XYZ file of C-alpha atoms in Angstrom:
611
model
C 77.586 -19.745 52.948
C 78.268 -21.550 56.239
C 81.039 -20.484 58.576
C 82.875 -23.780 58.038
C 83.113 -22.934 54.361
C 84.396 -19.482 55.278
C 87.211 -21.093 57.331
C 88.135 -23.282 54.381
C 88.091 -20.224 52.136
C 90.381 -18.348 54.518
C 92.933 -21.183 54.288
C 92.813 -20.990 50.496
C 93.151 -17.212 50.697
C 96.380 -17.541 52.687
C 97.756 -19.911 50.052
C 96.882 -17.451 47.289
C 98.619 -14.644 49.186
C 101.690 -16.853 49.631
C 101.723 -17.589 45.891
C 101.348 -13.866 45.210
C 104.312 -12.928 47.392
C 106.576 -15.649 45.982
C 105.535 -14.838 42.416
C 106.259 -11.155 42.882
C 109.734 -11.917 44.243
C 110.519 -14.424 41.507
C 109.146 -12.213 38.753
C 111.067 -9.215 40.072
C 114.303 -11.198 40.202
C 114.023 -12.677 36.740
C 112.723 -9.463 35.220
C 116.064 -7.764 36.072
C 118.260 -10.470 34.449
C 119.274 -10.385 30.811
C 118.056 -13.269 28.718
C 120.376 -16.223 28.242
C 122.314 -16.069 24.953
C 120.752 -17.991 22.104
C 122.947 -20.791 20.716
C 123.974 -20.124 17.156
C 123.145 -16.379 17.252
C 125.423 -14.782 19.903
C 129.180 -14.556 19.928
C 131.327 -15.564 22.909
C 134.855 -16.567 23.829
C 136.261 -13.076 23.695
C 134.435 -12.050 20.520
C 135.303 -15.105 18.417
C 132.512 -16.562 16.267
C 131.379 -20.059 17.095
C 132.295 -22.858 14.795
C 128.739 -23.017 13.458
C 128.700 -19.388 12.220
C 130.476 -19.880 8.891
C 133.067 -21.883 7.052
C 133.027 -25.014 5.066
C 131.312 -26.981 7.847
C 128.486 -24.348 8.130
C 126.748 -25.589 5.042
C 125.782 -23.769 1.891
C 124.414 -20.217 1.804
C 120.961 -21.668 1.039
C 121.100 -23.733 4.207
C 122.153 -20.702 6.222
C 119.351 -18.607 4.712
C 116.807 -21.313 5.471
C 118.063 -21.551 9.042
C 117.818 -17.778 9.426
C 114.253 -17.836 8.090
C 113.308 -20.538 10.545
C 114.879 -18.591 13.375
C 113.031 -15.424 12.342
C 109.745 -17.296 12.121
C 110.368 -18.880 15.529
C 111.184 -15.492 17.018
C 108.016 -14.017 15.534
C 106.017 -16.890 16.988
C 107.627 -16.350 20.367
C 106.857 -12.625 20.241
C 103.223 -13.331 19.315
C 102.959 -15.833 22.149
C 104.433 -13.321 24.582
C 101.955 -10.647 23.411
C 99.070 -13.102 23.788
C 100.276 -14.039 27.270
C 100.439 -10.368 28.268
C 96.922 -9.738 26.954
C 95.585 -12.823 28.726
C 97.208 -11.770 31.972
C 95.759 -8.268 31.691
C 92.315 -9.759 31.054
C 92.693 -11.930 34.140
C 93.692 -8.928 36.252
C 90.675 -7.000 34.933
C 88.419 -9.941 35.758
C 89.921 -10.086 39.253
C 89.303 -6.365 39.764
C 85.679 -6.795 38.628
C 85.193 -9.694 41.038
C 86.695 -7.655 43.879
C 84.402 -4.690 43.134
C 81.377 -7.017 43.150
C 82.455 -8.735 46.359
C 82.634 -12.075 44.544
C 85.449 -13.524 46.596
C 85.188 -17.016 45.101
C 85.733 -15.644 41.587
C 88.575 -13.417 42.794
C 90.324 -16.322 44.485
C 90.081 -18.520 41.381
C 91.421 -15.732 39.158
C 94.363 -15.079 41.473
C 95.150 -18.792 41.398
C 95.301 -18.650 37.596
C 97.590 -15.643 37.762
C 99.960 -17.342 40.200
C 99.971 -20.906 38.876
C 101.077 -21.668 35.311
C 98.852 -23.791 33.143
C 100.374 -27.074 31.829
C 100.825 -25.573 28.334
C 103.023 -22.813 29.757
C 105.603 -25.169 31.235
C 108.835 -25.566 29.255
C 109.268 -28.760 27.246
C 112.829 -28.946 28.573
C 112.897 -28.230 32.327
C 116.509 -27.144 32.151
C 115.496 -24.203 29.940
C 114.735 -20.863 31.530
C 112.938 -21.753 34.787
C 114.287 -20.440 38.050
C 114.700 -22.713 41.038
C 112.344 -20.565 43.099
C 109.626 -20.765 40.464
C 109.972 -24.560 40.231
C 109.806 -25.045 43.964
C 106.712 -22.879 44.493
C 104.860 -23.445 41.246
C 104.765 -19.676 40.644
C 105.172 -18.507 37.080
C 108.386 -16.541 36.496
C 110.154 -15.022 33.512
C 111.641 -17.804 31.360
C 108.825 -20.281 32.019
C 106.762 -21.130 28.945
C 106.339 -23.430 26.001
C 106.685 -22.940 22.287
C 103.179 -22.612 20.839
C 104.305 -24.685 17.853
C 105.106 -27.594 20.155
C 108.886 -27.433 19.552
C 111.240 -28.438 22.363
C 112.327 -24.807 22.763
C 110.109 -22.984 25.293
C 108.625 -19.524 24.858
C 109.639 -17.217 27.680
C 106.583 -16.095 29.689
C 106.856 -12.285 29.993
C 107.782 -11.119 33.476
C 105.239 -9.201 35.555
C 105.490 -5.460 35.262
C 105.830 -3.397 38.421
C 102.246 -2.184 37.923
C 100.956 -5.756 37.623
C 102.898 -6.799 40.713
C 101.274 -3.976 42.701
C 97.793 -4.766 41.359
C 98.031 -8.473 42.179
C 99.347 -7.726 45.667
C 96.459 -5.293 46.279
C 93.921 -7.814 44.992
C 95.330 -10.391 47.394
C 94.838 -7.960 50.292
C 91.274 -7.259 49.130
C 90.588 -10.994 49.045
C 91.822 -11.482 52.586
C 89.874 -8.458 53.844
C 86.727 -9.458 51.954
C 86.824 -12.989 53.291
C 87.194 -11.664 56.821
C 84.260 -9.254 56.425
C 82.097 -11.974 54.874
C 82.864 -14.317 57.759
C 82.021 -11.550 60.232
C 78.721 -10.833 58.439
C 77.874 -14.538 58.418
C 78.458 -14.783 62.171
C 76.304 -11.694 62.779
C 73.529 -13.142 60.596
C 73.688 -16.386 62.572
C 73.284 -14.489 65.823
C 70.333 -12.515 64.423
C 68.700 -15.759 63.352
C 69.382 -17.245 66.771
C 67.658 -14.226 68.364
C 64.569 -14.802 66.201
C 64.556 -18.508 67.017
C 64.740 -17.776 70.742
C 61.760 -15.398 70.442
C 59.688 -17.929 68.503
C 60.548 -20.832 70.814
C 62.998 -22.749 68.607
C 65.587 -23.070 71.353
C 67.451 -26.088 69.966
C 67.922 -24.398 66.590
C 69.077 -21.229 68.331
C 71.626 -23.111 70.440
C 73.046 -24.871 67.367
C 73.522 -21.506 65.633
C 75.229 -20.053 68.699
C 77.671 -22.975 68.914
C 78.504 -22.488 65.234
C 79.358 -18.841 65.883
C 81.557 -19.330 68.941
C 83.709 -21.923 67.141
C 84.383 -19.599 64.164
C 86.661 -16.920 65.648
C 83.939 -14.440 66.719
C 84.649 -10.867 67.722
C 84.434 -9.907 71.392
C 81.035 -8.305 70.777
C 79.737 -11.422 69.026
C 81.046 -13.618 71.818
C 79.209 -11.441 74.380
C 75.975 -11.639 72.361
C 76.295 -15.412 72.111
C 76.793 -15.627 75.856
C 73.719 -13.481 76.538
C 71.581 -15.629 74.235
C 72.851 -18.803 75.872
C 71.925 -17.469 79.314
C 68.496 -16.450 78.042
C 67.918 -19.916 76.599
C 68.730 -21.455 79.981
C 66.353 -19.035 81.705
C 63.561 -19.830 79.238
C 64.069 -23.557 79.651
C 63.805 -23.213 83.399
C 60.650 -21.117 83.054
C 59.235 -23.623 80.582
C 59.540 -26.413 83.076
C 57.365 -24.386 85.421
C 54.771 -23.539 82.724
C 54.696 -26.939 81.063
C 51.661 -28.176 82.974
C 49.704 -25.027 82.062
C 50.580 -25.452 78.403
C 49.253 -29.013 78.574
C 46.037 -27.740 80.116
C 45.730 -25.180 77.305
C 44.984 -28.104 74.987
C 41.928 -29.095 77.028
C 38.407 -29.167 75.592
C 37.039 -27.727 78.859
C 36.704 -23.955 78.618
C 37.297 -23.472 82.339
C 40.627 -25.300 82.175
C 41.638 -23.329 79.097
C 40.873 -20.032 80.861
C 42.866 -21.098 83.914
C 45.842 -22.078 81.729
C 45.654 -18.774 79.850
C 45.663 -16.820 83.122
C 48.830 -18.596 84.261
C 50.606 -18.393 80.914
C 49.900 -14.674 80.566
C 51.897 -14.041 83.737
C 55.064 -14.801 81.739
C 54.185 -13.777 78.165
C 57.788 -13.854 76.923
C 58.213 -17.524 77.789
C 54.617 -18.472 76.933
C 54.830 -17.031 73.402
C 57.666 -19.311 72.354
C 56.127 -22.359 74.040
C 52.750 -21.837 72.354
C 54.301 -21.247 68.931
C 56.390 -24.391 69.271
C 53.287 -26.381 70.230
C 51.320 -24.844 67.370
C 53.968 -26.022 64.911
C 53.601 -29.606 66.112
C 49.889 -30.030 66.820
C 47.602 -31.641 64.265
C 44.365 -30.799 66.090
C 42.568 -27.671 64.844
C 40.501 -27.460 68.051
C 43.721 -27.238 70.100
C 45.218 -24.741 67.656
C 42.196 -22.506 68.306
C 43.134 -22.333 72.005
C 46.758 -21.553 71.139
C 45.782 -18.750 68.761
C 43.298 -17.275 71.213
C 46.056 -17.061 73.821
C 48.471 -15.534 71.311
C 45.887 -12.848 70.503
C 45.747 -11.972 74.191
C 49.529 -11.808 74.402
C 49.935 -9.714 71.247
C 53.543 -9.712 69.994
C 52.440 -9.715 66.337
C 56.044 -9.061 65.223
C 56.911 -12.558 66.534
C 53.639 -14.399 66.057
C 52.778 -13.346 62.491
C 55.957 -14.727 60.825
C 55.414 -18.029 62.665
C 51.805 -18.247 61.458
C 52.907 -17.475 57.907
C 55.364 -20.365 58.160
C 52.450 -22.645 59.065
C 50.546 -21.400 56.001
C 53.561 -22.177 53.808
C 53.858 -25.715 55.178
C 51.825 -28.089 53.012
C 52.014 -30.699 55.780
C 49.863 -28.458 58.012
C 46.796 -28.138 55.785
C 44.482 -29.055 58.648
C 45.434 -25.809 60.426
C 45.119 -23.472 57.444
C 41.436 -22.570 58.019
C 42.175 -21.735 61.658
C 45.240 -19.663 60.741
C 43.296 -17.855 57.990
C 40.605 -16.832 60.436
C 42.953 -15.581 63.151
C 45.910 -14.192 61.197
C 44.200 -10.933 60.123
C 43.401 -10.165 63.764
C 47.105 -10.367 64.609
C 48.646 -9.160 61.405
C 49.945 -5.696 60.681
C 51.143 -4.286 57.344
C 54.086 -6.706 57.310
C 51.834 -9.725 56.710
C 50.259 -8.303 53.548
C 53.171 -8.810 51.137
C 53.797 -12.381 52.331
C 50.115 -13.289 51.968
C 49.970 -11.688 48.532
C 53.007 -13.634 47.327
C 51.561 -16.873 48.690
C 48.188 -16.266 47.008
C 49.755 -15.394 43.656
C 52.410 -18.116 43.440
C 51.099 -21.140 45.329
C 50.202 -24.187 43.245
C 48.233 -25.750 46.093
C 44.577 -24.680 45.911
C 44.009 -24.956 49.653
C 47.082 -22.878 50.403
C 46.094 -20.261 47.845
C 42.537 -20.091 49.205
C 43.846 -19.651 52.758
C 46.039 -16.727 51.690
C 43.199 -15.120 49.691
C 40.757 -15.405 52.592
C 43.328 -13.817 54.917
C 43.833 -10.954 52.442
C 40.052 -10.466 52.253
C 40.035 -9.444 55.938
C 43.628 -8.232 56.339
C 44.256 -4.933 58.086
C 46.311 -3.647 55.184
C 46.575 -5.608 51.927
C 49.320 -4.205 49.656
C 48.341 -1.495 47.182
C 49.511 -3.739 44.320
C 47.104 -6.502 45.382
C 44.580 -5.697 42.651
C 46.999 -5.977 39.713
C 48.657 -9.051 41.232
C 45.483 -10.993 42.009
C 43.181 -9.959 39.157
C 44.470 -12.741 36.805
C 43.183 -15.315 39.349
C 39.623 -14.376 38.348
C 40.198 -16.647 35.354
C 40.387 -19.645 37.718
C 36.876 -21.039 38.175
C 35.564 -22.456 41.432
C 36.406 -21.399 44.997
C 39.479 -19.460 43.852
C 37.356 -16.994 41.874
C 35.069 -16.294 44.815
C 37.994 -15.832 47.241
C 39.767 -13.590 44.711
C 36.697 -11.355 44.395
C 36.625 -10.939 48.163
C 40.324 -10.080 48.349
C 40.026 -7.590 45.467
C 37.029 -5.908 47.099
C 38.988 -5.458 50.317
C 41.997 -3.958 48.533
C 39.920 -1.587 46.392
C 37.847 -0.389 49.357
C 40.888 0.148 51.585
C 43.032 1.972 49.026
C 40.181 3.897 47.361
C 40.949 2.419 43.931
C 37.532 3.328 42.482
C 38.642 4.698 39.123
C 40.791 1.779 38.033
C 39.546 2.018 34.450
C 41.622 5.206 34.132
C 44.561 3.451 35.872
C 44.212 5.710 38.918
C 45.009 4.456 42.383
C 47.559 1.909 41.181
C 51.154 1.763 42.345
C 53.482 2.409 39.408
C 53.012 1.775 35.682
C 50.477 -0.861 34.695
C 51.501 -3.578 32.202
C 49.571 -3.338 28.886
C 48.000 -6.778 29.383
C 46.705 -5.690 32.811
C 45.250 -2.500 31.311
C 43.264 -4.543 28.807
C 41.926 -6.787 31.574
C 40.946 -3.749 33.647
C 38.923 -2.323 30.781
C 37.247 -5.663 30.244
C 36.528 -6.275 33.939
C 33.152 -4.433 34.144
C 31.711 -6.685 31.428
C 33.064 -9.797 33.154
C 31.571 -8.724 36.485
C 28.237 -7.968 34.843
C 28.202 -11.428 33.237
C 28.482 -12.947 36.726
C 25.959 -10.530 38.233
C 23.354 -11.117 35.523
C 24.323 -13.956 33.173
C 23.220 -13.517 29.541
C 20.328 -15.597 28.278
C 21.411 -19.154 27.637
C 24.636 -18.776 29.654
C 25.568 -21.098 32.478
C 24.027 -20.145 35.811
C 26.217 -18.428 38.403
C 26.200 -19.369 42.116
C 24.342 -16.660 44.103
C 27.364 -16.035 46.364
C 29.593 -15.407 43.352
C 27.039 -13.032 41.820
C 26.822 -11.102 45.085
C 30.614 -10.783 45.421
C 30.876 -9.634 41.790
C 28.244 -6.973 42.466
C 30.073 -5.962 45.621
C 33.338 -5.443 43.743
C 31.514 -3.534 41.021
C 29.989 -1.292 43.682
C 33.250 -0.458 45.500
C 34.823 0.343 42.127
C 32.085 2.897 41.501
C 30.391 0.994 38.680
C 27.131 0.138 40.483
C 25.496 2.520 42.963
C 22.702 0.154 43.942
C 19.043 1.049 44.497
C 16.879 2.116 47.476
C 16.375 -0.901 49.754
C 12.764 -1.699 50.648
C 11.211 -2.603 53.996
C 13.728 -0.672 56.108
C 12.507 -0.117 59.692
C 13.589 1.990 62.625
C 14.932 -0.049 65.545
C 15.521 2.924 67.816
C 16.560 6.567 67.923
C 18.511 8.107 70.782
C 16.250 11.150 70.754
C 12.994 12.251 69.061
C 10.112 14.676 69.501
C 6.545 13.510 69.960
C 5.417 15.356 66.826
C 8.615 14.513 64.922
C 9.330 10.802 65.502
C 12.295 8.994 63.959
C 9.908 7.005 61.749
C 9.178 10.265 59.873
C 12.666 9.921 58.325
C 11.389 6.846 56.461
C 7.981 8.131 55.317
C 9.165 8.859 51.773
C 8.522 12.614 52.048
C 11.574 14.814 51.578
C 10.181 17.828 49.679
C 7.871 19.248 52.371
C 8.327 22.031 54.896
C 5.809 20.451 57.293
C 7.828 19.630 60.430
C 5.627 16.593 61.111
C 7.139 14.894 58.043
C 10.638 15.251 59.516
C 12.521 13.550 62.356
C 13.211 16.140 65.061
C 15.038 15.997 68.413
C 16.137 18.611 70.982
C 19.559 20.247 70.776
C 22.081 18.794 73.193
C 20.975 15.221 72.541
C 22.849 13.039 70.074
C 21.251 12.531 66.705
C 21.505 8.788 66.083
C 19.120 6.360 64.419
C 19.451 2.576 64.071
C 17.822 0.918 61.052
C 17.000 -2.745 60.373
C 17.205 -3.883 56.728
C 15.316 -7.098 57.510
C 18.150 -9.346 56.323
C 21.798 -9.113 55.416
C 22.122 -6.753 52.474
C 24.974 -5.178 50.520
C 24.995 -1.500 51.539
C 26.518 0.848 48.956
C 25.368 4.257 50.164
C 23.166 6.374 52.432
C 21.103 9.165 50.908
C 20.211 12.006 53.283
C 17.783 14.909 52.848
C 18.668 17.513 55.479
C 16.365 19.405 57.855
C 14.091 21.542 55.593
C 12.553 24.036 57.988
C 11.998 27.520 56.486
C 14.339 30.044 58.092
C 15.925 27.198 60.072
C 17.939 25.159 57.591
C 21.197 25.829 59.500
C 19.862 23.557 62.250
C 20.473 20.565 59.991
C 23.286 18.024 60.199
C 26.745 18.755 58.857
C 29.044 15.734 59.341
C 27.411 12.306 59.180
C 28.834 8.930 60.262
C 27.559 5.601 58.926
C 27.921 2.225 60.692
C 27.040 -1.193 59.201
C 27.040 -4.635 60.832
C 25.093 -7.864 61.215
C 24.617 -7.181 64.908
C 22.936 -4.088 66.374
C 25.424 -4.201 69.248
C 28.606 -4.483 67.145
C 28.393 -1.780 64.534
C 31.552 -0.904 62.615
C 32.220 2.618 61.268
C 32.280 2.379 57.484
C 31.800 5.867 55.978
C 31.594 9.574 56.737
C 30.354 12.527 54.729
C 29.136 16.116 54.795
C 25.497 17.034 54.082
C 24.726 20.552 52.828
C 21.805 22.551 54.310
C 18.380 22.084 52.718
C 16.779 24.885 50.650
C 13.996 25.477 53.194
C 11.192 25.647 50.615
C 8.363 23.325 49.584
C 8.679 21.188 46.477
C 12.376 21.997 45.855
C 14.569 20.208 43.311
C 15.983 16.997 44.719
C 18.676 18.029 47.174
C 19.479 14.600 48.632
C 23.174 13.956 49.328
C 24.663 10.466 48.944
C 27.312 9.240 51.378
C 29.099 6.345 49.613
C 29.559 3.149 51.621
C 32.240 0.700 50.395
C 29.831 -2.184 49.704
C 29.563 -3.514 53.263
C 27.475 -6.577 54.058
C 25.183 -6.174 57.038
C 21.636 -6.091 58.341
C 21.827 -3.081 60.663
C 22.750 0.493 59.753
C 23.303 3.356 62.165
C 23.318 6.939 60.937
C 24.743 9.414 63.403
C 25.398 13.161 63.478
C 28.994 14.061 64.180
C 28.418 17.834 63.935
C 25.734 20.400 63.001
C 25.830 23.581 60.986
C 24.432 25.479 63.998
C 23.418 24.135 67.419
C 20.072 25.766 68.102
C 17.004 24.507 70.018
C 16.546 21.419 67.846
C 17.801 19.547 64.795
C 16.819 16.629 62.592
C 16.542 15.184 59.092
C 13.800 15.287 56.463
C 14.446 11.814 55.003
C 16.916 8.924 55.008
C 17.331 6.214 52.394
C 19.619 3.151 52.427
C 20.972 2.121 49.020
C 22.347 -1.239 48.041
C 21.353 -4.718 46.868
């Protein structure tokens, strides 16, 4: 609710409180007065009966009896009406108390108005009957106001407020005034918080509008000081912007040298530059310029400011041309806070391009939410690019959160809906149908089949097979009679040292392998050093790196390898180190520690598994 509406509400609140006070006074006054004598029933004039009580002019006994019956019926009707009015008033007070407890000040105000203003049906048919002057002048219901429910000219007296009701209504009025004041204060604080965010993200005009709205709505001293500080900061930023404007213009150049020069200048004032670049990013329609903006934002950092702004661009269907650029760069800036927003966008968007952008960002996000699998899995039913992007996002979530045993509902956050459980149990068959379509079925694009196999592998359903034609690129150390190539000779069950890769102690055990082409790596199988009486010289902790570039290898898995038996022709003792289905051409296997550091170490055999 805007602050202007809060001011209007405060005016109404004061009127309600005025009605409450007047009503309490009027009700208290009338509640202490005896009821006016009823004509025809009470005696006056010093105890003498009125001329209509009896006598020849009073009519027959039957007429008197009929009149008495009518009077009794009317009195019963009036009593019932009074009881109904009391019940209705109690219900209204209860409703007002409920509204006050819930902080629903609009409902409370309306209910208090009903309690303090009589409805048209409660007004007397004859204004001279029973209404006090104070009640008439203020419109507040008092004892004696009312109307006969049968529609007769005689009015039914509205029961006066009890002392308890008077106290309750007065307290509710105070709660309304206090609640309105707190709500207005909270609204002003929220405006200032929003203004702070707008200043950080470069929306200075929006921030200044919010600040003006606050200072004209009776702010506290603290709020006024905050508004003043923000105003001064806006003026400082605008001054700094004028100085950086030319560099921002140069940042949109197609010449890399000019872009680098502009970045160097802008990075000298990152606070000002961040807002300027974000503002320009929101208005540009050129993806090639947006690339320069995003590159500069990556150098600046400030993901807590930049990420929400980029998510806003993804939500804007008018900025579709920038979605691919945002999708590529957002994961490099995003922290855990971006995951939920991306997941919601992917699950709920009705625009295919927007959904694909969110899915692609989740596929490389630093931390997709743990509930990503259950949320996104239904999108596998959508054919086309959405299915492929969904497979990628699911693979990322499963690999990151270790959700391998999903069939047993392990690794999921909270209870799983029954429909989702059924889909989980059916998923292996669906993946297999995409990996290897049944005879006569429609062909599956190779990329989709590969992503389906990748998801199946990270979920522990497909371990892969030994990859052929693997070659050694280099080893950091090796002996002349125990070269690194011996680790790929296919011999693991021998005690002949010449069939093993050996290197001197003190040098790092590291070997780089070339798979020949990009492959899906699912595991590394290692047969440890199998020297008789020297098995403790083997590796202990092993690190695995996979990438498409030999110079940019990413750590993907670690594991522990037990010592070999140290005998010829032993049972297969190879240990598998699982790799979360990483695509790459180059694999580095590296020793992190050894069982014992002694003269030399090495491995009997290494095997890369995958597809």
